[in-house]
Short mmCIF file of N, CA and C in Angstrom, two decimals:
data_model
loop_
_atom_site.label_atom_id
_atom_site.label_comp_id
_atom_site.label_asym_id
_atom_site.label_seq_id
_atom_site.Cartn_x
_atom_site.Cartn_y
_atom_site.Cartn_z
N UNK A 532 96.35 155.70 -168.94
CA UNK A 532 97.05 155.99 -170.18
C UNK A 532 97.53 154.71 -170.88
N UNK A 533 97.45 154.44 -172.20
CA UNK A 533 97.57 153.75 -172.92
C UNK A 533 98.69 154.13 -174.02
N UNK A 534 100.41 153.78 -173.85
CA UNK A 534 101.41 154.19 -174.66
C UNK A 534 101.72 153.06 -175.51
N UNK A 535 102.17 153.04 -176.56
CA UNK A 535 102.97 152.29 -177.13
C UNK A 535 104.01 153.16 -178.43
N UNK A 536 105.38 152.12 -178.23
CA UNK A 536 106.62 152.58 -179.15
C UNK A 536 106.54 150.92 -180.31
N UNK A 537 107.06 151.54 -181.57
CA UNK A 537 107.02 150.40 -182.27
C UNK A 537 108.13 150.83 -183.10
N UNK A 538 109.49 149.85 -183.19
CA UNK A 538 110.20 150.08 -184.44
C UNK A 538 110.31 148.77 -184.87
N UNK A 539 109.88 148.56 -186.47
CA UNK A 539 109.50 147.46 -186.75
C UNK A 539 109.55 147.70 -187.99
N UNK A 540 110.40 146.70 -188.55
CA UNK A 540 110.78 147.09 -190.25
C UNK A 540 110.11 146.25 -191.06
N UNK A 541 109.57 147.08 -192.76
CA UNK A 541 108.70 146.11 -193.08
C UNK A 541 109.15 144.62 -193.65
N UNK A 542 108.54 143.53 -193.87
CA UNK A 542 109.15 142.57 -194.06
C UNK A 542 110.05 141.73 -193.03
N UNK A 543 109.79 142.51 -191.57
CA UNK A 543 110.67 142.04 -190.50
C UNK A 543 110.90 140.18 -190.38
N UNK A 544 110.20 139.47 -191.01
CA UNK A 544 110.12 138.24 -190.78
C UNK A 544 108.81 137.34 -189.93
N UNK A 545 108.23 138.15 -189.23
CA UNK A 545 107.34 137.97 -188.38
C UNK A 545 105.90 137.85 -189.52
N UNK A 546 105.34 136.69 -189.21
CA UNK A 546 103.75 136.67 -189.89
C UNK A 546 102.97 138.04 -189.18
N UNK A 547 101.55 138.26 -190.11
CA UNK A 547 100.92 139.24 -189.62
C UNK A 547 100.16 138.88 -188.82
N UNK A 548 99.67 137.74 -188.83
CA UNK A 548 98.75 136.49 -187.99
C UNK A 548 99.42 136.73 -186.85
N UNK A 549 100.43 136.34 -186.62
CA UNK A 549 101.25 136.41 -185.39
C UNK A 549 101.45 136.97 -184.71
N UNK A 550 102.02 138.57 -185.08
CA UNK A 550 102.28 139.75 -184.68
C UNK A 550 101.07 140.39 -183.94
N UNK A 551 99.78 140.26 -184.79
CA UNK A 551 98.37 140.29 -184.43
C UNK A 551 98.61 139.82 -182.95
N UNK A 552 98.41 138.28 -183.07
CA UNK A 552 97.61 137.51 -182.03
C UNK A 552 98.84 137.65 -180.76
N UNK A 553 100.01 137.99 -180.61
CA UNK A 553 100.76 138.20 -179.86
C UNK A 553 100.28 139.82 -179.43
N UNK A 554 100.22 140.99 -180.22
CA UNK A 554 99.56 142.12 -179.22
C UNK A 554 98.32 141.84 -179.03
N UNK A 555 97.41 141.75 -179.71
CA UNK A 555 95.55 141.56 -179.55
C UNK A 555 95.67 140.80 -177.92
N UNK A 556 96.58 139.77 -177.75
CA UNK A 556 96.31 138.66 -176.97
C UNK A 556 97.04 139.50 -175.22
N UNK A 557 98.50 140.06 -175.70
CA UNK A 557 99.16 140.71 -174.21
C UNK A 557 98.49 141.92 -173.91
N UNK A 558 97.88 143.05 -174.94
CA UNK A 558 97.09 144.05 -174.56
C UNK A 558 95.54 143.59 -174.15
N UNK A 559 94.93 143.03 -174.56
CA UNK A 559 94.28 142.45 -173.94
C UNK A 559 93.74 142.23 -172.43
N UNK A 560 95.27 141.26 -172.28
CA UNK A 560 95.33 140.77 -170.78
C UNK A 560 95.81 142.10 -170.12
N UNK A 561 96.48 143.10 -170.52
CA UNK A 561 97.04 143.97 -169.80
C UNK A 561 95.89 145.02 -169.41
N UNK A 562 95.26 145.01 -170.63
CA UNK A 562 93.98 146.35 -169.79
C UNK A 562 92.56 145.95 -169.15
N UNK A 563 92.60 144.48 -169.19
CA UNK A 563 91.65 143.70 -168.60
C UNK A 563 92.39 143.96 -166.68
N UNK A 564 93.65 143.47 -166.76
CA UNK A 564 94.10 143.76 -165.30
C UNK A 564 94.74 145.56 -164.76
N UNK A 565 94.45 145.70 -165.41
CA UNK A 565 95.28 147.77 -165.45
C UNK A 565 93.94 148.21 -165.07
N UNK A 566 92.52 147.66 -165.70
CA UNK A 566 91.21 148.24 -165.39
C UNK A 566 90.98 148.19 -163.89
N UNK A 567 91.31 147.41 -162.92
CA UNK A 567 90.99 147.12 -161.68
C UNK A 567 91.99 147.87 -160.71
N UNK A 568 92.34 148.53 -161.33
CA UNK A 568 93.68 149.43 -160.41
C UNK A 568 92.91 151.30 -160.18
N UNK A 569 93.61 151.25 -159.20
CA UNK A 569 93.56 153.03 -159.22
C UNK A 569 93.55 153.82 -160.07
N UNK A 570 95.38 153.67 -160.28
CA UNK A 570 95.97 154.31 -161.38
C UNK A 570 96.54 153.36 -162.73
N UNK A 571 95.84 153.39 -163.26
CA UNK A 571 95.89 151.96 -164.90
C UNK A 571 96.83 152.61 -165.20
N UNK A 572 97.46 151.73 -166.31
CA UNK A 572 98.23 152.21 -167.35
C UNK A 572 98.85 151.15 -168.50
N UNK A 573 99.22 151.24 -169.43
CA UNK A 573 99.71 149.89 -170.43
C UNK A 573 100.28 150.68 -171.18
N UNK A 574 101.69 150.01 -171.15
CA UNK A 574 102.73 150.49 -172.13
C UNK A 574 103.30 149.09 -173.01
N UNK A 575 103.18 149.55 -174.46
CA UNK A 575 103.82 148.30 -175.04
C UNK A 575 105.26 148.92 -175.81
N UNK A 576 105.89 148.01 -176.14
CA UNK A 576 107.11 148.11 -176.62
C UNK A 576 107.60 146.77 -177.57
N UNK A 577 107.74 147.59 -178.97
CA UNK A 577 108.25 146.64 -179.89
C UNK A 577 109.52 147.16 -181.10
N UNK A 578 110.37 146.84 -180.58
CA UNK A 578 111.39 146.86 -180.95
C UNK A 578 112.08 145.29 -181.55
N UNK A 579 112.53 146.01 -182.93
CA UNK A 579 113.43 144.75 -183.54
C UNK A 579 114.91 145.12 -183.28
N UNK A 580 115.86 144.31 -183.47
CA UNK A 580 117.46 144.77 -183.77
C UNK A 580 118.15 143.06 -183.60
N UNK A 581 119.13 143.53 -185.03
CA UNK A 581 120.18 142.40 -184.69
C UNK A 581 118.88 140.70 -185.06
N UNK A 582 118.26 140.61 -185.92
CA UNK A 582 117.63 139.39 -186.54
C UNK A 582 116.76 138.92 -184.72
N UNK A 583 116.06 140.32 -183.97
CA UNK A 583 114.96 139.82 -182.98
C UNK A 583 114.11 140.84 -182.89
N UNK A 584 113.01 140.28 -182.01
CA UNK A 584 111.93 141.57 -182.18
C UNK A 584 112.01 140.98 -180.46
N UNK A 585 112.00 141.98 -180.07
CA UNK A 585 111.28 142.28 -178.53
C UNK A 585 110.09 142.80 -178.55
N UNK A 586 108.92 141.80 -177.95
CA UNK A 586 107.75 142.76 -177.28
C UNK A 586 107.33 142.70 -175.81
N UNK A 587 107.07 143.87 -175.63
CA UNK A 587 107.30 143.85 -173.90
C UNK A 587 106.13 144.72 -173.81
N UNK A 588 104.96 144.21 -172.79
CA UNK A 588 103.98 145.03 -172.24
C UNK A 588 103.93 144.98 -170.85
N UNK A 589 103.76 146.37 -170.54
CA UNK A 589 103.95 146.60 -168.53
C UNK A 589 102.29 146.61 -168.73
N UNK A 590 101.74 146.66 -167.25
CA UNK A 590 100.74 147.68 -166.95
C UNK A 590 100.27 147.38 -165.20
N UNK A 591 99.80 147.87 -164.97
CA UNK A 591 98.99 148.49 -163.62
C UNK A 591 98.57 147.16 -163.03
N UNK A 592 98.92 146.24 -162.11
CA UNK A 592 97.99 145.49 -161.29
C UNK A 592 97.47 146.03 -159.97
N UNK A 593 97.10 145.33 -158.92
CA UNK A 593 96.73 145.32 -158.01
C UNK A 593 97.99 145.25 -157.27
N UNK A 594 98.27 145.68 -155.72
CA UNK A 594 99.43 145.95 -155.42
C UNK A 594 99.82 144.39 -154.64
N UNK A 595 99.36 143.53 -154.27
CA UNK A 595 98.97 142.49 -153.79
C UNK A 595 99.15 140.92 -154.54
N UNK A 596 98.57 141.49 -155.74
CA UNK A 596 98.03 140.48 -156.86
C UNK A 596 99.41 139.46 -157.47
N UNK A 597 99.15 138.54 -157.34
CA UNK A 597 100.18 137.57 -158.36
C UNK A 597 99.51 137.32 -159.28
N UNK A 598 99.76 137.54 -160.33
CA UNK A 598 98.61 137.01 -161.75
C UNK A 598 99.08 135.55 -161.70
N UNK A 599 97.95 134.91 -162.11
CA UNK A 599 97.88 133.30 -162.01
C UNK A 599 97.61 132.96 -163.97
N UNK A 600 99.18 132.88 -164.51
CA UNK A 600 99.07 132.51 -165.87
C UNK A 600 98.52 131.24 -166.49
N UNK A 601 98.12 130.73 -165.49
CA UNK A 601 97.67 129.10 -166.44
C UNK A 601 95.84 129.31 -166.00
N UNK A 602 95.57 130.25 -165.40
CA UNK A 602 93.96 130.36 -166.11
C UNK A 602 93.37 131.77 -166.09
N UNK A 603 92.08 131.82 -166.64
CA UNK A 603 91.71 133.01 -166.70
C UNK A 603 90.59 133.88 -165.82
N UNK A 604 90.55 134.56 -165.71
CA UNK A 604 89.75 135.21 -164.66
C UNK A 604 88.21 136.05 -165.07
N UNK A 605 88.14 135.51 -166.63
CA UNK A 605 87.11 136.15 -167.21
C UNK A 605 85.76 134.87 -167.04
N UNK A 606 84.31 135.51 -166.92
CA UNK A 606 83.24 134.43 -166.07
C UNK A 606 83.47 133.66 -167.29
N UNK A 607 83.35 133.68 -168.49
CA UNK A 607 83.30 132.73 -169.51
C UNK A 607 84.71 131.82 -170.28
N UNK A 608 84.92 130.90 -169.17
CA UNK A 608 85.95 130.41 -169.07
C UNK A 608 85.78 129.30 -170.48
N UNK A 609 84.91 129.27 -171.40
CA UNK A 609 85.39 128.06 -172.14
C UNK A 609 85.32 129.24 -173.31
N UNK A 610 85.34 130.21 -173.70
CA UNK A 610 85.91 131.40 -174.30
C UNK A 610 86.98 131.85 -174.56
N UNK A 611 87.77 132.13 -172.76
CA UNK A 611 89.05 132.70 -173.11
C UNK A 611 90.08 131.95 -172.06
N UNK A 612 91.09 132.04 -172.05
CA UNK A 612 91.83 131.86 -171.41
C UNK A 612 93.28 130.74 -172.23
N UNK A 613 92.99 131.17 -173.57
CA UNK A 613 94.08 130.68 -174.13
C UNK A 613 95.03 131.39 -174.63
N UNK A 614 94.92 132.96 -174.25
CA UNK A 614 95.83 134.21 -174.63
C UNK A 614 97.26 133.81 -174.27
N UNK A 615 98.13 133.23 -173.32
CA UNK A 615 99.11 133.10 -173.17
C UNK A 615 99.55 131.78 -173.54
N UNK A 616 99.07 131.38 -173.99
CA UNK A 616 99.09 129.86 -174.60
C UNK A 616 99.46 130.36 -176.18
N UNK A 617 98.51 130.76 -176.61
CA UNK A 617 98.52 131.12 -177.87
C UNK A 617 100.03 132.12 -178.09
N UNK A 618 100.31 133.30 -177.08
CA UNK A 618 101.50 134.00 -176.82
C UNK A 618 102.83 132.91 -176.88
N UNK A 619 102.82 132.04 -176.13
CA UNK A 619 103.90 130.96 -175.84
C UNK A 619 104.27 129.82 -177.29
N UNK A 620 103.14 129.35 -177.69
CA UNK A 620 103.43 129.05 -179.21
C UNK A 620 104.22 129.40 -179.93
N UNK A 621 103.86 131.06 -180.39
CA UNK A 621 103.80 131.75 -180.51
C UNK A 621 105.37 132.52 -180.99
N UNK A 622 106.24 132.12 -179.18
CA UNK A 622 107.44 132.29 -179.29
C UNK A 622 108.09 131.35 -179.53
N UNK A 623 107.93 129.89 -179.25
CA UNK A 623 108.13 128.51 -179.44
C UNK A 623 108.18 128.69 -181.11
N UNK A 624 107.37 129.02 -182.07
CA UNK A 624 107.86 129.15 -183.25
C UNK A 624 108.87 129.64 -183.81
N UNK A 625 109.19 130.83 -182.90
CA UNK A 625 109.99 131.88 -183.67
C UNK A 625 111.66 131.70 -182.66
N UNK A 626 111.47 130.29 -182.25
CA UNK A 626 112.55 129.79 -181.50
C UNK A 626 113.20 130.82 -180.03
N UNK A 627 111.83 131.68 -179.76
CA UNK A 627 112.09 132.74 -178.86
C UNK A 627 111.69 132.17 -176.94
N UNK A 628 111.51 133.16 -176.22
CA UNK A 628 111.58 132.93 -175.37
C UNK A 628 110.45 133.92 -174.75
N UNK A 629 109.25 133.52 -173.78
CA UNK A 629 108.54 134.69 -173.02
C UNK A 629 108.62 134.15 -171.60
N UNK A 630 108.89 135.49 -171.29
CA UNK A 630 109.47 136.17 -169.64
C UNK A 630 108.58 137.11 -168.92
N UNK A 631 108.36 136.31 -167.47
CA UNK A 631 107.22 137.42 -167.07
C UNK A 631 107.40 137.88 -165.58
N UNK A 632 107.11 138.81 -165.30
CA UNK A 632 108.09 139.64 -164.05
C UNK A 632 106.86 140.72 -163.37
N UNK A 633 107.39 140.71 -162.13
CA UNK A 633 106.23 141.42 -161.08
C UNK A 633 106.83 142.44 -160.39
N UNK A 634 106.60 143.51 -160.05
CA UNK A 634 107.00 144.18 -159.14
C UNK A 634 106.02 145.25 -158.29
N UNK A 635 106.13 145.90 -157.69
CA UNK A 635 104.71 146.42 -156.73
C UNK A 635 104.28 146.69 -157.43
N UNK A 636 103.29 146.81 -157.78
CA UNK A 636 102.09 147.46 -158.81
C UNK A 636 102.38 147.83 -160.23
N UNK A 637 102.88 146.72 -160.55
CA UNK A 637 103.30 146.40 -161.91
C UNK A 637 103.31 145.09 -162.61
N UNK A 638 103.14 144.57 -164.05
CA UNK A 638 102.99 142.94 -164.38
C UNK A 638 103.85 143.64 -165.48
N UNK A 639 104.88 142.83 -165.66
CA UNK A 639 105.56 142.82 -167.29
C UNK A 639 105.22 141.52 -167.97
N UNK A 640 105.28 141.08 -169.30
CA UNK A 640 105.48 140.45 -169.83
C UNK A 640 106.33 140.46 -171.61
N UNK A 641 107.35 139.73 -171.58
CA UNK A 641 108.07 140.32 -172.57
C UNK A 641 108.33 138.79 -173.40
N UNK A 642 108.41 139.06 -174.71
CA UNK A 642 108.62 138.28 -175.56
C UNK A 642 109.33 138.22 -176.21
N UNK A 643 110.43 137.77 -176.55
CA UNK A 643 112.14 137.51 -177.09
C UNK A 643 111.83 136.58 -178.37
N UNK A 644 111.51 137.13 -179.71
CA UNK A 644 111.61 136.13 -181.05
C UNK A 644 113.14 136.24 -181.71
N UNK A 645 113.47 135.13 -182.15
CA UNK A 645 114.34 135.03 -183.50
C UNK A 645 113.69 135.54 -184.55
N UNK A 646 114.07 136.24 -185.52
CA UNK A 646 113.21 136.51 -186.60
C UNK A 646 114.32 135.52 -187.65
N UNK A 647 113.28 135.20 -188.61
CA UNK A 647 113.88 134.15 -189.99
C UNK A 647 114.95 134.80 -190.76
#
């Protein structure tokens, strides 16, 4: 299953470029690793309040697995593997912060912006 919640006002401050390449880039990575599981799943969450936007995507790993963020696991390595790079910028612009957290058979990754 594939959920997502979005409250997100227009004009929030956030480029569209951005907003883009920050989900395109964490959903992505999330159903690339949710695919190798039993039971998959990817939930995103984007919520603004108070001049920030939170985005936070869970999903399904391996029960075992530490995801290894500084490379990628796809065969065509001079392709991809700049999704969390590009994510980290990303928040570095928007003077924010990304946070990433494990628990049994689960990967979060959440992204904390200032909006302008």
């Amino acid at each position: 299953p594939f959920t997502a919640q979005a409250a997100l006002s227009d004009g929030a401050g956030i480029e569209d470029l951005d907003l883009m390449s920050l989900l395109s880039n964490l959903t992505d990575n999330a159903l690339a690793a949710a695919a190798q599981t039993e039971k998959p799943f990817v939930e995103v969450l984007l919520q603004e309040r108070a001049g920030t936007l939170m985005v936070r995507v869970r999903n399904a790993i391996l029960p075992d697995s530490v995801p290894d963020l500084g490379r990628t696991t796809k065969a065509d390595r001079s392709a991809h593997g700049l999704g969390l790079k590009i994510v980290a910028d990303i928040c570095r612009k928007y003077n924010g912060e990304l946070v990433t957290g494990r628990e049994e058979g689960v990967f979060e990754v959440m992204c904390l912006l200032l909006l302008p």
